[in-house]
Backbone atoms as SQL, in Angstrom:
CREATE TABLE atoms (id INTEGER PRIMARY KEY, chain TEXT, resi INTEGER, resn TEXT, atom TEXT, x REAL, y REAL, z REAL);
INSERT INTO atoms VALUES
  (1, 'A', 1, 'MET', 'N', -14.510, 2.939, 7.996),
  (2, 'A', 1, 'MET', 'CA', -13.202, 2.771, 8.120),
  (3, 'A', 1, 'MET', 'C', -12.404, 3.679, 7.064),
  (4, 'A', 2, 'ILE', 'N', -12.954, 3.712, 5.898),
  (5, 'A', 2, 'ILE', 'CA', -12.360, 4.555, 4.731),
  (6, 'A', 2, 'ILE', 'C', -12.351, 5.992, 5.258),
  (7, 'A', 3, 'LEU', 'N', -13.390, 6.495, 5.955),
  (8, 'A', 3, 'LEU', 'CA', -13.334, 7.836, 6.429),
  (9, 'A', 3, 'LEU', 'C', -12.263, 8.104, 7.348),
  (10, 'A', 4, 'LEU', 'N', -11.924, 7.155, 8.334),
  (11, 'A', 4, 'LEU', 'CA', -10.907, 7.301, 9.135),
  (12, 'A', 4, 'LEU', 'C', -9.493, 7.335, 8.433),
  (13, 'A', 5, 'VAL', 'N', -9.342, 6.512, 7.415),
  (14, 'A', 5, 'VAL', 'CA', -8.048, 6.640, 6.578),
  (15, 'A', 5, 'VAL', 'C', -8.022, 7.989, 5.843),
  (16, 'A', 6, 'ARG', 'N', -9.094, 8.400, 5.339),
  (17, 'A', 6, 'ARG', 'CA', -9.075, 9.721, 4.654),
  (18, 'A', 6, 'ARG', 'C', -8.772, 10.868, 5.517),
  (19, 'A', 7, 'PHE', 'N', -9.317, 10.780, 6.745),
  (20, 'A', 7, 'PHE', 'CA', -9.004, 11.813, 7.865),
  (21, 'A', 7, 'PHE', 'C', -7.571, 11.717, 8.116),
  (22, 'A', 8, 'TYR', 'N', -6.856, 10.596, 8.288),
  (23, 'A', 8, 'TYR', 'CA', -5.454, 10.464, 8.347),
  (24, 'A', 8, 'TYR', 'C', -4.637, 11.205, 7.193),
  (25, 'A', 9, 'GLN', 'N', -5.113, 10.817, 5.999),
  (26, 'A', 9, 'GLN', 'CA', -4.492, 11.438, 4.842),
  (27, 'A', 9, 'GLN', 'C', -4.644, 12.916, 4.779),
  (28, 'A', 10, 'TRP', 'N', -5.735, 13.483, 5.243),
  (29, 'A', 10, 'TRP', 'CA', -6.006, 14.918, 5.158),
  (30, 'A', 10, 'TRP', 'C', -5.316, 15.625, 6.385),
  (31, 'A', 11, 'ALA', 'N', -5.415, 15.207, 7.621),
  (32, 'A', 11, 'ALA', 'CA', -5.089, 15.928, 8.737),
  (33, 'A', 11, 'ALA', 'C', -3.686, 15.441, 9.441),
  (34, 'A', 12, 'ILE', 'N', -3.378, 14.209, 9.321),
  (35, 'A', 12, 'ILE', 'CA', -2.179, 13.764, 10.020),
  (36, 'A', 12, 'ILE', 'C', -0.961, 13.560, 9.095),
  (37, 'A', 13, 'SER', 'N', -1.252, 12.911, 7.957),
  (38, 'A', 13, 'SER', 'CA', -0.129, 12.576, 7.013),
  (39, 'A', 13, 'SER', 'C', 0.567, 13.834, 6.630),
  (40, 'A', 14, 'PRO', 'N', -0.052, 14.986, 6.286),
  (41, 'A', 14, 'PRO', 'CA', 0.753, 16.154, 5.885),
  (42, 'A', 14, 'PRO', 'C', 1.786, 16.736, 6.791),
  (43, 'A', 15, 'ILE', 'N', 1.577, 16.476, 8.184),
  (44, 'A', 15, 'ILE', 'CA', 2.542, 16.943, 9.123),
  (45, 'A', 15, 'ILE', 'C', 3.699, 15.931, 9.466),
  (46, 'A', 16, 'LEU', 'N', 3.581, 14.713, 8.865),
  (47, 'A', 16, 'LEU', 'CA', 4.610, 13.783, 9.090),
  (48, 'A', 16, 'LEU', 'C', 5.564, 13.688, 7.953),
  (49, 'A', 17, 'PRO', 'N', 6.847, 13.320, 8.132),
  (50, 'A', 17, 'PRO', 'CA', 7.708, 13.131, 6.985),
  (51, 'A', 17, 'PRO', 'C', 7.332, 12.049, 6.043),
  (52, 'A', 18, 'ASP', 'N', 7.546, 12.217, 4.745),
  (53, 'A', 18, 'ASP', 'CA', 7.211, 11.327, 3.780),
  (54, 'A', 18, 'ASP', 'C', 8.052, 10.031, 3.834),
  (55, 'A', 19, 'SER', 'N', 7.429, 8.959, 4.406),
  (56, 'A', 19, 'SER', 'CA', 8.267, 7.803, 4.785),
  (57, 'A', 19, 'SER', 'C', 7.764, 6.439, 4.135),
  (58, 'A', 20, 'CYS', 'N', 6.724, 6.396, 3.446),
  (59, 'A', 20, 'CYS', 'CA', 6.221, 5.199, 2.880),
  (60, 'A', 20, 'CYS', 'C', 7.126, 4.719, 1.848),
  (61, 'A', 21, 'ARG', 'N', 7.462, 3.394, 1.885),
  (62, 'A', 21, 'ARG', 'CA', 8.410, 2.814, 1.019),
  (63, 'A', 21, 'ARG', 'C', 7.730, 2.120, -0.213),
  (64, 'A', 22, 'PHE', 'N', 6.443, 2.222, -0.301),
  (65, 'A', 22, 'PHE', 'CA', 5.632, 1.539, -1.301),
  (66, 'A', 22, 'PHE', 'C', 4.869, 2.544, -2.159),
  (67, 'A', 23, 'TYR', 'N', 4.427, 2.070, -3.313),
  (68, 'A', 23, 'TYR', 'CA', 3.563, 2.685, -4.194),
  (69, 'A', 23, 'TYR', 'C', 2.411, 1.648, -4.573),
  (70, 'A', 24, 'PRO', 'N', 1.232, 1.949, -4.272),
  (71, 'A', 24, 'PRO', 'CA', 0.675, 3.119, -3.735),
  (72, 'A', 24, 'PRO', 'C', 0.955, 3.265, -2.204),
  (73, 'A', 25, 'SER', 'N', 0.791, 4.447, -1.657),
  (74, 'A', 25, 'SER', 'CA', 1.088, 4.610, -0.249),
  (75, 'A', 25, 'SER', 'C', 0.293, 3.618, 0.588),
  (76, 'A', 26, 'CYS', 'N', 0.741, 3.454, 1.857),
  (77, 'A', 26, 'CYS', 'CA', 0.015, 2.498, 2.727),
  (78, 'A', 26, 'CYS', 'C', -1.400, 3.005, 2.980),
  (79, 'A', 27, 'SER', 'N', -1.658, 4.205, 3.110),
  (80, 'A', 27, 'SER', 'CA', -3.061, 4.679, 3.279),
  (81, 'A', 27, 'SER', 'C', -3.901, 4.451, 2.070),
  (82, 'A', 28, 'SER', 'N', -3.380, 4.702, 0.938),
  (83, 'A', 28, 'SER', 'CA', -4.142, 4.434, -0.304),
  (84, 'A', 28, 'SER', 'C', -4.348, 2.899, -0.482),
  (85, 'A', 29, 'TYR', 'N', -3.324, 2.061, -0.190),
  (86, 'A', 29, 'TYR', 'CA', -3.493, 0.713, -0.146),
  (87, 'A', 29, 'TYR', 'C', -4.596, 0.231, 0.771),
  (88, 'A', 30, 'MET', 'N', -4.615, 0.722, 1.842),
  (89, 'A', 30, 'MET', 'CA', -5.716, 0.325, 2.863),
  (90, 'A', 30, 'MET', 'C', -7.097, 0.672, 2.362),
  (91, 'A', 31, 'ILE', 'N', -7.292, 1.912, 1.784),
  (92, 'A', 31, 'ILE', 'CA', -8.611, 2.143, 1.158),
  (93, 'A', 31, 'ILE', 'C', -8.946, 1.313, 0.069),
  (94, 'A', 32, 'THR', 'N', -7.981, 0.957, -0.897),
  (95, 'A', 32, 'THR', 'CA', -8.323, 0.047, -1.932),
  (96, 'A', 32, 'THR', 'C', -8.562, -1.357, -1.387),
  (97, 'A', 33, 'ALA', 'N', -7.865, -1.866, -0.413),
  (98, 'A', 33, 'ALA', 'CA', -8.007, -3.138, 0.101),
  (99, 'A', 33, 'ALA', 'C', -9.507, -3.210, 0.810),
  (100, 'A', 34, 'LEU', 'N', -9.851, -2.185, 1.528),
  (101, 'A', 34, 'LEU', 'CA', -11.201, -2.127, 2.157),
  (102, 'A', 34, 'LEU', 'C', -12.236, -2.091, 1.058),
  (103, 'A', 35, 'GLU', 'N', -12.124, -1.439, -0.074),
  (104, 'A', 35, 'GLU', 'CA', -13.065, -1.388, -1.103),
  (105, 'A', 35, 'GLU', 'C', -13.251, -2.729, -1.865),
  (106, 'A', 36, 'LYS', 'N', -12.084, -3.359, -2.074),
  (107, 'A', 36, 'LYS', 'CA', -11.995, -4.665, -2.815),
  (108, 'A', 36, 'LYS', 'C', -12.468, -5.821, -1.949),
  (109, 'A', 37, 'HIS', 'N', -12.052, -5.837, -0.690),
  (110, 'A', 37, 'HIS', 'CA', -12.166, -7.030, 0.091),
  (111, 'A', 37, 'HIS', 'C', -13.029, -6.990, 1.357),
  (112, 'A', 38, 'GLY', 'N', -13.592, -5.749, 1.552),
  (113, 'A', 38, 'GLY', 'CA', -14.525, -5.571, 2.665),
  (114, 'A', 38, 'GLY', 'C', -13.800, -5.216, 3.944),
  (115, 'A', 39, 'PRO', 'N', -14.517, -4.837, 4.993),
  (116, 'A', 39, 'PRO', 'CA', -13.976, -4.435, 6.300),
  (117, 'A', 39, 'PRO', 'C', -12.942, -5.381, 6.970),
  (118, 'A', 40, 'LEU', 'N', -13.285, -6.584, 7.017),
  (119, 'A', 40, 'LEU', 'CA', -12.473, -7.545, 7.773),
  (120, 'A', 40, 'LEU', 'C', -11.177, -7.841, 6.984),
  (121, 'A', 41, 'PHE', 'N', -11.342, -8.412, 5.769),
  (122, 'A', 41, 'PHE', 'CA', -10.119, -8.808, 5.069),
  (123, 'A', 41, 'PHE', 'C', -9.277, -7.539, 4.496),
  (124, 'A', 42, 'GLY', 'N', -10.015, -6.485, 4.273),
  (125, 'A', 42, 'GLY', 'CA', -9.343, -5.293, 3.740),
  (126, 'A', 42, 'GLY', 'C', -8.538, -4.695, 4.873),
  (127, 'A', 43, 'LEU', 'N', -9.185, -4.726, 6.188),
  (128, 'A', 43, 'LEU', 'CA', -8.241, -4.173, 7.282),
  (129, 'A', 43, 'LEU', 'C', -7.102, -4.988, 7.590),
  (130, 'A', 44, 'LEU', 'N', -7.219, -6.365, 7.521),
  (131, 'A', 44, 'LEU', 'CA', -6.139, -7.266, 7.733),
  (132, 'A', 44, 'LEU', 'C', -5.003, -6.997, 6.613),
  (133, 'A', 45, 'MET', 'N', -5.420, -6.818, 5.430),
  (134, 'A', 45, 'MET', 'CA', -4.428, -6.670, 4.308),
  (135, 'A', 45, 'MET', 'C', -3.728, -5.265, 4.543),
  (136, 'A', 46, 'GLY', 'N', -4.454, -4.292, 4.928),
  (137, 'A', 46, 'GLY', 'CA', -3.901, -3.023, 5.124),
  (138, 'A', 46, 'GLY', 'C', -2.915, -2.923, 6.225),
  (139, 'A', 47, 'LEU', 'N', -3.302, -3.668, 7.390),
  (140, 'A', 47, 'LEU', 'CA', -2.387, -3.735, 8.528),
  (141, 'A', 47, 'LEU', 'C', -1.127, -4.504, 8.248),
  (142, 'A', 48, 'ALA', 'N', -1.308, -5.531, 7.506),
  (143, 'A', 48, 'ALA', 'CA', -0.139, -6.396, 7.074),
  (144, 'A', 48, 'ALA', 'C', 0.750, -5.489, 6.178),
  (145, 'A', 49, 'ARG', 'N', 0.188, -4.608, 5.311),
  (146, 'A', 49, 'ARG', 'CA', 1.010, -3.749, 4.447),
  (147, 'A', 49, 'ARG', 'C', 1.785, -2.752, 5.298),
  (148, 'A', 50, 'ILE', 'N', 1.139, -2.147, 6.334),
  (149, 'A', 50, 'ILE', 'CA', 1.777, -1.248, 7.233),
  (150, 'A', 50, 'ILE', 'C', 3.018, -1.844, 8.013),
  (151, 'A', 51, 'LEU', 'N', 2.771, -3.142, 8.346),
  (152, 'A', 51, 'LEU', 'CA', 3.793, -3.868, 9.033),
  (153, 'A', 51, 'LEU', 'C', 5.037, -4.119, 8.046),
  (154, 'A', 52, 'ARG', 'N', 4.676, -4.247, 6.760),
  (155, 'A', 52, 'ARG', 'CA', 5.811, -4.506, 5.747),
  (156, 'A', 52, 'ARG', 'C', 6.520, -3.210, 5.575),
  (157, 'A', 53, 'CYS', 'N', 6.012, -2.042, 5.820),
  (158, 'A', 53, 'CYS', 'CA', 6.595, -0.802, 5.531),
  (159, 'A', 53, 'CYS', 'C', 7.513, -0.344, 6.638),
  (160, 'A', 54, 'ASN', 'N', 8.805, -0.921, 6.506),
  (161, 'A', 54, 'ASN', 'CA', 9.747, -0.727, 7.596),
  (162, 'A', 54, 'ASN', 'C', 11.129, -0.580, 6.996),
  (163, 'A', 55, 'PRO', 'N', 12.150, -0.166, 7.716),
  (164, 'A', 55, 'PRO', 'CA', 13.477, -0.033, 7.109),
  (165, 'A', 55, 'PRO', 'C', 14.120, -1.330, 6.706),
  (166, 'A', 56, 'PHE', 'N', 13.637, -2.399, 7.061),
  (167, 'A', 56, 'PHE', 'CA', 14.214, -3.685, 6.553),
  (168, 'A', 56, 'PHE', 'C', 13.610, -4.168, 5.331),
  (169, 'A', 57, 'ASN', 'N', 12.714, -3.397, 4.723),
  (170, 'A', 57, 'ASN', 'CA', 11.991, -3.868, 3.490),
  (171, 'A', 57, 'ASN', 'C', 12.298, -2.785, 2.409),
  (172, 'A', 58, 'ARG', 'N', 12.763, -3.176, 1.258),
  (173, 'A', 58, 'ARG', 'CA', 13.068, -2.186, 0.296),
  (174, 'A', 58, 'ARG', 'C', 11.828, -1.502, -0.408),
  (175, 'A', 59, 'GLY', 'N', 10.693, -1.995, -0.176),
  (176, 'A', 59, 'GLY', 'CA', 9.510, -1.284, -0.688),
  (177, 'A', 59, 'GLY', 'C', 9.293, -1.595, -2.231),
  (178, 'A', 60, 'GLY', 'N', 8.710, -0.607, -2.943),
  (179, 'A', 60, 'GLY', 'CA', 8.514, -0.749, -4.305),
  (180, 'A', 60, 'GLY', 'C', 7.016, -0.779, -4.611),
  (181, 'A', 61, 'VAL', 'N', 6.783, -1.183, -5.818),
  (182, 'A', 61, 'VAL', 'CA', 5.344, -1.227, -6.288),
  (183, 'A', 61, 'VAL', 'C', 4.656, -2.422, -5.614),
  (184, 'A', 62, 'ASP', 'N', 3.517, -2.214, -5.009),
  (185, 'A', 62, 'ASP', 'CA', 2.778, -3.267, -4.295),
  (186, 'A', 62, 'ASP', 'C', 1.353, -2.929, -4.368),
  (187, 'A', 63, 'PRO', 'N', 0.728, -3.129, -5.516),
  (188, 'A', 63, 'PRO', 'CA', -0.808, -2.909, -5.488),
  (189, 'A', 63, 'PRO', 'C', -1.550, -3.954, -4.826),
  (190, 'A', 64, 'VAL', 'N', -2.867, -3.597, -4.474),
  (191, 'A', 64, 'VAL', 'CA', -3.723, -4.657, -3.780),
  (192, 'A', 64, 'VAL', 'C', -4.025, -5.617, -4.826),
  (193, 'A', 65, 'PRO', 'N', -3.753, -6.925, -4.374),
  (194, 'A', 65, 'PRO', 'CA', -4.185, -8.048, -5.353),
  (195, 'A', 65, 'PRO', 'C', -5.646, -8.277, -5.375),
  (196, 'A', 66, 'ASP', 'N', -6.148, -8.987, -6.286),
  (197, 'A', 66, 'ASP', 'CA', -7.568, -9.216, -6.409),
  (198, 'A', 66, 'ASP', 'C', -7.996, -10.382, -5.527),
  (199, 'A', 67, 'TYR', 'N', -7.130, -11.009, -4.825),
  (200, 'A', 67, 'TYR', 'CA', -7.502, -11.980, -3.866),
  (201, 'A', 67, 'TYR', 'C', -6.878, -11.775, -2.602),
  (202, 'A', 68, 'PHE', 'N', -7.423, -12.277, -1.422),
  (203, 'A', 68, 'PHE', 'CA', -7.009, -12.036, -0.106),
  (204, 'A', 68, 'PHE', 'C', -5.632, -12.632, 0.152),
  (205, 'A', 69, 'THR', 'N', -4.652, -11.812, 0.686),
  (206, 'A', 69, 'THR', 'CA', -3.358, -12.251, 1.066),
  (207, 'A', 69, 'THR', 'C', -2.811, -11.293, 2.098),
  (208, 'A', 70, 'LEU', 'N', -1.961, -11.817, 2.932),
  (209, 'A', 70, 'LEU', 'CA', -1.279, -10.991, 3.964),
  (210, 'A', 70, 'LEU', 'C', 0.116, -10.633, 3.446),
  (211, 'A', 71, 'PHE', 'N', 0.417, -11.213, 2.284),
  (212, 'A', 71, 'PHE', 'CA', 1.837, -11.061, 1.731),
  (213, 'A', 71, 'PHE', 'C', 1.809, -10.067, 0.622),
  (214, 'A', 72, 'ARG', 'N', 2.958, -9.706, 0.204),
  (215, 'A', 72, 'ARG', 'CA', 3.103, -8.644, -0.921),
  (216, 'A', 72, 'ARG', 'C', 2.607, -9.226, -2.204),
  (217, 'A', 73, 'ASN', 'N', 2.080, -8.389, -3.034),
  (218, 'A', 73, 'ASN', 'CA', 1.466, -8.833, -4.397),
  (219, 'A', 73, 'ASN', 'C', 2.605, -9.511, -5.164),
  (220, 'A', 74, 'PRO', 'N', 2.452, -10.825, -5.557),
  (221, 'A', 74, 'PRO', 'CA', 3.465, -11.428, -6.305),
  (222, 'A', 74, 'PRO', 'C', 3.582, -10.961, -7.757),
  (223, 'A', 75, 'HIS', 'N', 2.605, -10.205, -8.224),
  (224, 'A', 75, 'HIS', 'CA', 2.653, -9.818, -9.542),
  (225, 'A', 75, 'HIS', 'C', 2.453, -8.271, -9.731),
  (226, 'A', 76, 'PRO', 'N', 3.306, -7.457, -9.181),
  (227, 'A', 76, 'PRO', 'CA', 3.085, -6.090, -9.225),
  (228, 'A', 76, 'PRO', 'C', 3.185, -5.452, -10.616),
  (229, 'A', 77, 'GLU', 'N', 3.849, -6.160, -11.554),
  (230, 'A', 77, 'GLU', 'CA', 4.054, -5.619, -12.919),
  (231, 'A', 77, 'GLU', 'C', 2.802, -5.472, -13.644),
  (232, 'A', 78, 'GLU', 'N', 1.662, -6.165, -13.163),
  (233, 'A', 78, 'GLU', 'CA', 0.442, -6.008, -13.792),
  (234, 'A', 78, 'GLU', 'C', -0.204, -4.685, -13.583),
  (235, 'A', 79, 'ALA', 'N', 0.169, -3.895, -12.544),
  (236, 'A', 79, 'ALA', 'CA', -0.382, -2.638, -12.308),
  (237, 'A', 79, 'ALA', 'C', 0.666, -1.507, -12.396),
  (238, 'A', 80, 'GLU', 'N', 1.868, -1.823, -12.852),
  (239, 'A', 80, 'GLU', 'CA', 2.959, -0.883, -12.951),
  (240, 'A', 80, 'GLU', 'C', 3.031, -0.156, -14.226),
  (241, 'A', 81, 'ASP', 'N', 3.255, 1.136, -14.165),
  (242, 'A', 81, 'ASP', 'CA', 3.454, 1.915, -15.365),
  (243, 'A', 81, 'ASP', 'C', 4.909, 2.325, -15.499),
  (244, 'A', 82, 'GLU', 'N', 5.375, 2.822, -16.614),
  (245, 'A', 82, 'GLU', 'CA', 6.699, 3.119, -16.847),
  (246, 'A', 82, 'GLU', 'C', 7.375, 4.101, -15.824),
  (247, 'A', 83, 'ILE', 'N', 6.688, 5.161, -15.465),
  (248, 'A', 83, 'ILE', 'CA', 7.196, 6.194, -14.554),
  (249, 'A', 83, 'ILE', 'C', 7.513, 5.573, -13.160),
  (250, 'A', 84, 'ILE', 'N', 6.510, 4.821, -12.682),
  (251, 'A', 84, 'ILE', 'CA', 6.643, 4.089, -11.404),
  (252, 'A', 84, 'ILE', 'C', 7.780, 3.076, -11.466),
  (253, 'A', 85, 'ALA', 'N', 7.852, 2.396, -12.537),
  (254, 'A', 85, 'ALA', 'CA', 8.860, 1.370, -12.638),
  (255, 'A', 85, 'ALA', 'C', 10.280, 2.057, -12.557),
  (256, 'A', 86, 'ARG', 'N', 10.470, 3.224, -13.250),
  (257, 'A', 86, 'ARG', 'CA', 11.801, 3.792, -13.094),
  (258, 'A', 86, 'ARG', 'C', 12.083, 4.360, -11.720),
  (259, 'A', 87, 'LYS', 'N', 11.098, 4.886, -11.048),
  (260, 'A', 87, 'LYS', 'CA', 11.315, 5.364, -9.656),
  (261, 'A', 87, 'LYS', 'C', 11.697, 4.236, -8.671),
  (262, 'A', 88, 'PHE', 'N', 11.086, 3.119, -8.781),
  (263, 'A', 88, 'PHE', 'CA', 11.317, 2.081, -7.780),
  (264, 'A', 88, 'PHE', 'C', 12.290, 1.023, -8.215),
  (265, 'A', 89, 'HIS', 'N', 12.682, 0.874, -9.501),
  (266, 'A', 89, 'HIS', 'CA', 13.590, -0.122, -9.941),
  (267, 'A', 89, 'HIS', 'C', 14.894, 0.476, -10.432),
  (268, 'A', 90, 'SER', 'N', 15.175, 1.739, -10.168),
  (269, 'A', 90, 'SER', 'CA', 16.454, 2.321, -10.720),
  (270, 'A', 90, 'SER', 'C', 17.543, 2.113, -9.699),
  (271, 'A', 91, 'HIS', 'N', 17.284, 1.600, -8.503),
  (272, 'A', 91, 'HIS', 'CA', 18.186, 1.451, -7.383),
  (273, 'A', 91, 'HIS', 'C', 19.251, 0.337, -7.698);
């Protein structure tokens, strides 16, 4: 599954407009979720994240949590650095 996401990052993503509303990007989130939570739960978390990435969601910092959830990470500040915080919280 990770190879499929990496193929998307390498071959498909560069020809599409930059549209992800989150950091890390949805494809990076999917890879990390697969690594942390395995193929079933990681895939479900990644798909839930892709569904959250839409014009009705403001986006922002949303790292993969250490536990399985289909919802946004409730504590993104634990993984946030100063540069990312300025980019996403200056609005």
